Short mmCIF file of C-alpha atoms and ligand atoms in Angstrom, two decimals:
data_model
loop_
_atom_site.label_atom_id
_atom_site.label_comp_id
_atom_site.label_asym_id
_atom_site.label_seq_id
_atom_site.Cartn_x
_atom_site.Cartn_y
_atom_site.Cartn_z
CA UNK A 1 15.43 -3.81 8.18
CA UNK A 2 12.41 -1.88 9.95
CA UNK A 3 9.22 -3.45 9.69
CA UNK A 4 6.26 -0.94 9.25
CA UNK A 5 2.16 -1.58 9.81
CA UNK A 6 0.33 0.50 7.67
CA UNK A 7 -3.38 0.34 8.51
CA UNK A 8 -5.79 0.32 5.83
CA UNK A 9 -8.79 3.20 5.82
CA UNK A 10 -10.79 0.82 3.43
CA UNK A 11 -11.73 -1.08 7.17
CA UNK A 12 -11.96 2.33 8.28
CA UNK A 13 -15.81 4.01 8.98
CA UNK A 14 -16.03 6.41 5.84
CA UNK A 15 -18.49 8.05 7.62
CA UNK A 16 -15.55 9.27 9.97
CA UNK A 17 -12.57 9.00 8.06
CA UNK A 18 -10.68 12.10 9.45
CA UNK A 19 -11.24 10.85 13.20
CA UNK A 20 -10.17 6.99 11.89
CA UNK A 21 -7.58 7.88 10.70
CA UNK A 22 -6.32 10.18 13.99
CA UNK A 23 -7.68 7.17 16.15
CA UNK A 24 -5.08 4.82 14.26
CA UNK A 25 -2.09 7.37 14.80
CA UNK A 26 -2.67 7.07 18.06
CA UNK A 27 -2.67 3.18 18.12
CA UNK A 28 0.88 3.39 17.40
CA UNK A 29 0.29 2.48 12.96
CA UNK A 30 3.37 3.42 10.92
CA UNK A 31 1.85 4.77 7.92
CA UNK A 32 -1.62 5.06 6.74
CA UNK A 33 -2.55 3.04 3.74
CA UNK A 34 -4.96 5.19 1.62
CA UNK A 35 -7.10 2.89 -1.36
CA UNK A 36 -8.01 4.80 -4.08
CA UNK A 37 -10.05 2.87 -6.38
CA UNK A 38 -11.62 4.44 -9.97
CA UNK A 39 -14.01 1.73 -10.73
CA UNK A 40 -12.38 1.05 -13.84
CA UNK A 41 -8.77 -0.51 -12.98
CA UNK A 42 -11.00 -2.26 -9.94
CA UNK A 43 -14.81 -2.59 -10.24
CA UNK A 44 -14.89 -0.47 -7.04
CA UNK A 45 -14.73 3.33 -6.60
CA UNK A 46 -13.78 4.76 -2.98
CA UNK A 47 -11.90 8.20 -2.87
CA UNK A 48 -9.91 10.80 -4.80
CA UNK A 49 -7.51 13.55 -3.89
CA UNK A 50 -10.18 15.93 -2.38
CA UNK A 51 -10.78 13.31 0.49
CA UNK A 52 -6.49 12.99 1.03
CA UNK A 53 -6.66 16.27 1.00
CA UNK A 54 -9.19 16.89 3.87
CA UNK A 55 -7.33 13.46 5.57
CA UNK A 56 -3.75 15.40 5.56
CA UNK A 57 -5.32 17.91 8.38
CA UNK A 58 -6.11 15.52 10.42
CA UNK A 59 -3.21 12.82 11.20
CA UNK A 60 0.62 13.71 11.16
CA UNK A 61 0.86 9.88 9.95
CA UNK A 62 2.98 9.58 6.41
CA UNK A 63 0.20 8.63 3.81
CA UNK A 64 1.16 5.64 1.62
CA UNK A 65 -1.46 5.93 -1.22
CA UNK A 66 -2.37 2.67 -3.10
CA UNK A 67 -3.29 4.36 -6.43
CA UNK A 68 -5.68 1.26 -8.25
CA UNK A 69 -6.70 3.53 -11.43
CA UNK A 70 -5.99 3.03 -14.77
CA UNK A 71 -4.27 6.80 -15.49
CA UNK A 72 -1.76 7.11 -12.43
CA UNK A 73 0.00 9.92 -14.91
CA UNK A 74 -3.51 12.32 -15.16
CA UNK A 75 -3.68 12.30 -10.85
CA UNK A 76 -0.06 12.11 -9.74
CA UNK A 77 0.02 15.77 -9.34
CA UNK A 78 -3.19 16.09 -7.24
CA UNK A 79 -2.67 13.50 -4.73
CA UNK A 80 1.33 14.82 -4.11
CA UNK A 81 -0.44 18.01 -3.32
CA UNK A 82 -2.80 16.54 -1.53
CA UNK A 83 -0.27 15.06 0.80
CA UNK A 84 0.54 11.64 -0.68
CA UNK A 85 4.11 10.85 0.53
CA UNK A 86 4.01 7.14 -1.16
CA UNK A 87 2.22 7.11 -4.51
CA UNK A 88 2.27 3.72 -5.52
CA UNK A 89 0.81 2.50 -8.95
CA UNK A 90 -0.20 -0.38 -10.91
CA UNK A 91 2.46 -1.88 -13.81
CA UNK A 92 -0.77 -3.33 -15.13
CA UNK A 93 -2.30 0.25 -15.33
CA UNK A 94 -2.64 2.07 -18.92
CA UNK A 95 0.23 4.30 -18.54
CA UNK A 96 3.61 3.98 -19.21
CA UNK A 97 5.54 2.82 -16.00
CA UNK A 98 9.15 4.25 -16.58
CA UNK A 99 6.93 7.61 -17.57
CA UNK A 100 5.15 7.76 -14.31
CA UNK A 101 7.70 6.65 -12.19
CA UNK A 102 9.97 9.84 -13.53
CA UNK A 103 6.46 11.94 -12.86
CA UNK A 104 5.90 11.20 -9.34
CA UNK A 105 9.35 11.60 -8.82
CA UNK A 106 9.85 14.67 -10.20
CA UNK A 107 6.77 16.19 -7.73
CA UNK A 108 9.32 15.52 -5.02
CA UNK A 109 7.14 12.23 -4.04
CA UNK A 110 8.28 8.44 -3.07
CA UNK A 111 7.25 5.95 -5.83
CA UNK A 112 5.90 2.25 -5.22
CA UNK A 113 5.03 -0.17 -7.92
CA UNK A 114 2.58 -3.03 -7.73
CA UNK A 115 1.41 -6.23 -9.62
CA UNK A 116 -1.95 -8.08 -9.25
CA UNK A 117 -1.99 -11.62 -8.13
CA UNK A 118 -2.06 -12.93 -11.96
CA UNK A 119 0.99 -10.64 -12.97
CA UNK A 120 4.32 -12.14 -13.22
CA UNK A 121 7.18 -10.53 -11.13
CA UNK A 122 9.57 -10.34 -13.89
CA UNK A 123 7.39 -7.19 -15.34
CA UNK A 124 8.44 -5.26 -12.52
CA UNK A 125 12.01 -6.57 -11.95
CA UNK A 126 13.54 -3.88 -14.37
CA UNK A 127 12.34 -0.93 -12.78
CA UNK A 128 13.46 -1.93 -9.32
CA UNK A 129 16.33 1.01 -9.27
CA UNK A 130 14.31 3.30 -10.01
CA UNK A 131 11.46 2.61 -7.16
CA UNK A 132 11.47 3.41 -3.58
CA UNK A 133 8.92 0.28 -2.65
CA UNK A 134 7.14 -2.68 -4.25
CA UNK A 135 3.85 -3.42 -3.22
CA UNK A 136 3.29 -7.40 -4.05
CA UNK A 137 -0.74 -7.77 -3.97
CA UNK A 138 -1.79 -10.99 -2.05
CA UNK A 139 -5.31 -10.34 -3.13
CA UNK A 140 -7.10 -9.37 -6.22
CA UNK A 141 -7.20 -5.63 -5.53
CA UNK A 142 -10.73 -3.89 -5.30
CA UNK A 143 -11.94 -5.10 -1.70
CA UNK A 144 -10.80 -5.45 1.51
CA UNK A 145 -11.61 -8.74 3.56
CA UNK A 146 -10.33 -11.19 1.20
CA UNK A 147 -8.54 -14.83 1.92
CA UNK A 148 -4.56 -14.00 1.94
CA UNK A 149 -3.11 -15.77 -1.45
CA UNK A 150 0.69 -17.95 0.01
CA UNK A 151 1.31 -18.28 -3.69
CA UNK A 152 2.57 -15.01 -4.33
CA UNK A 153 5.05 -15.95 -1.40
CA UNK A 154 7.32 -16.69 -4.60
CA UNK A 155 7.33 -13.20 -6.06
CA UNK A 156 8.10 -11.86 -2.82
CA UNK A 157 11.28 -13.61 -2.36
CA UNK A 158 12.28 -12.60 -6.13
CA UNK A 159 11.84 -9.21 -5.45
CA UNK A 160 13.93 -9.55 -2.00
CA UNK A 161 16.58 -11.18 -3.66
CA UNK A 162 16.85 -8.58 -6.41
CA UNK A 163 16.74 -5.93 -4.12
CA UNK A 164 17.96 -6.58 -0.29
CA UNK A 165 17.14 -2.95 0.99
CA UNK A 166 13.58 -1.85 -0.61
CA UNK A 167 10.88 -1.24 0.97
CA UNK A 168 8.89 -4.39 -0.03
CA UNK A 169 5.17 -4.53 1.12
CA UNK A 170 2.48 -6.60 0.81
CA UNK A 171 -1.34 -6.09 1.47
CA UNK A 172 -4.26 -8.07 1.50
CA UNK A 173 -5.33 -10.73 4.15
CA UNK A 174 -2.44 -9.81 6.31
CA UNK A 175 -3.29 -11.27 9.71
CA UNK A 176 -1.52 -12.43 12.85
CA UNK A 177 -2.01 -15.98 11.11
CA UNK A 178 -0.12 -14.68 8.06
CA UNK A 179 2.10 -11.58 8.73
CA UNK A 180 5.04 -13.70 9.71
CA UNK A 181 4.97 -15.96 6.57
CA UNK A 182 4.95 -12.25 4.27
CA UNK A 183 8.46 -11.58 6.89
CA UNK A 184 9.90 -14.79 5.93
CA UNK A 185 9.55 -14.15 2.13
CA UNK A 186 11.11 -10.85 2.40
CA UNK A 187 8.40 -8.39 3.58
CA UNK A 188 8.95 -5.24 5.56
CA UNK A 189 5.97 -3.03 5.20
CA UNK A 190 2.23 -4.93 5.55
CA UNK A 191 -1.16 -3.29 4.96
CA UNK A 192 -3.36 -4.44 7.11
CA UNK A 193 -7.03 -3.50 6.93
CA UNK A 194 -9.72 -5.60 8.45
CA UNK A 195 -7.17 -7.46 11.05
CA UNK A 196 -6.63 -3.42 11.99
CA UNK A 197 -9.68 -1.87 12.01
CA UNK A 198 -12.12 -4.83 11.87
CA UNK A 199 -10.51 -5.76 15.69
CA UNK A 200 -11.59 -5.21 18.97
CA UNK A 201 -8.78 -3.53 20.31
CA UNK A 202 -6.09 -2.11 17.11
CA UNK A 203 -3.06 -0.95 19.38
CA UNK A 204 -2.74 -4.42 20.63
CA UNK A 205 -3.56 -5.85 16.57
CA UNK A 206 -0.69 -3.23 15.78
CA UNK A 207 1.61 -4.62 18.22
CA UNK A 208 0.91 -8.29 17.80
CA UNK A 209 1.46 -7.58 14.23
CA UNK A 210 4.36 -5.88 14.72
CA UNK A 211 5.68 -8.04 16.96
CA UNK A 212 5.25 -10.80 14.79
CA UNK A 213 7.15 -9.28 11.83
CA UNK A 214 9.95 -8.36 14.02
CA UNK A 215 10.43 -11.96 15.13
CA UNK A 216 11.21 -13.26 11.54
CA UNK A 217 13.20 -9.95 10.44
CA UNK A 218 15.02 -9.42 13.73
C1 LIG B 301 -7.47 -4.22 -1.60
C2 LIG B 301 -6.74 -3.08 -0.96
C3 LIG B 301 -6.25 -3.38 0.39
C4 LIG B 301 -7.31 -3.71 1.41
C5 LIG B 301 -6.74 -4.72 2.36
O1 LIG B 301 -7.68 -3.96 -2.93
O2 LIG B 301 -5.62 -2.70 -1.74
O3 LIG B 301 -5.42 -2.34 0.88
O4 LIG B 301 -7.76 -2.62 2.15
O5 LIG B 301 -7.72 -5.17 3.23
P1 LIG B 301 -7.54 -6.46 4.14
O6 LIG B 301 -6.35 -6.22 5.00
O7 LIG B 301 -8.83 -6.52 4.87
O8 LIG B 301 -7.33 -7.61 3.20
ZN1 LIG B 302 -4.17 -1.31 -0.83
#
């Protein structure tokens, strides 16, 4: 199983988004993990399709888009033609989740589908066929920078066990002090934001990240 980085713009200088996010192609990231954040599902607002759309001329990297809004169903549409390759919504979100899986599959995109820290995994565990990735929060979602959560180690080994080949990611306080204990539980895919951006030197975070990942997955 391939293990993928997938740098989080949230770190990034908003200021100079398009040039982050070329900067972290060329570090050697995976995919680019884009927050979107209404203020409403998370009390914090950061970008809408507009932005990915202006962000899709600018890196070749595949855009995994972390949709934290209540009405998924209402923006599906723009962000897939804004270049979202991964939309990837919240079960705890206000639409219906077999409803908006079907819609962002039916625009031809990838679907992912998350749970907050306080969410039991069994709410997702039925609509594993019919996703592409689960995205297993380690932090309450709205801010980058937070303390990793190993209790939700748990959920990531259900959803491994229940499905051997998905993409199974996890995001929030992913570090080279906690990436490899995310591989153990069944991880492929980590978000990584401030350990990315917020370092000195991100090709060598990418790689040690990477690295580490690859040791526990083989
Ligand atoms: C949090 C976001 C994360 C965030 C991760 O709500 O979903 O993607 O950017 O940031 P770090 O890696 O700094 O915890
Ligand atoms: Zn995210």
């Amino acid at each position: 199983m391939s293990v993928l980085i997938s740098p989080s713009l949230l770190a990034g200088d908003f200021s100079r988004m398009g040039e982050e996010a070329a900067r972290i192609e060329r570090c050697g990231a995976d995919w680019l993990h884009i927050d979107v954040m209404d203020g409403h599902f998370v009390p914090n607002i950061t970008l809408g399709a507009p932005v990915v759309k202006c962000l899709r001329k600018r890196t070749d990297l595949f855009f995994d888009v972390h949709l934290m809004i209540s009405h998924p169903l209402q923006y599906a549409e723009d962000f897939v033609k804004a270049g979202a390759q991964m939309l990837t919504f919240h079960v705890e979100c206000e639409d219906d989740t077999a409803e908006t899986i079907e819609a962002i599959r039916s625009l031809g995109c990838r679907v992912g589908l998350s749970l907050k820290p306080n969410t039991p995994v069994e709410t997702i565990l039925p609509f594993l066929p019919q996703v592409d990735m689960v995205l297993v929060m380690t932090v309450e979602p709205g801010f980058g920078g937070q303390s990793f959560m190993p209790d939700m180690m748990p959920k990531v080994s259900a959803v491994r066990k229940a499905a051997p080949d998905l993409l199974l990611q996890v995001d929030g306080g992913i570090s080279a002090k906690t990436i490899a204990q995310a591989a153990e539980s069944g991880a492929n895919v980590f978000v990584a934001g401030s350990a990315v951006f917020g370092a000195a030197d991100p090709k060598a975070a990418i790689e040690e990240l990477k690295t580490l990942a690859q040791s526990v997955i083989g």
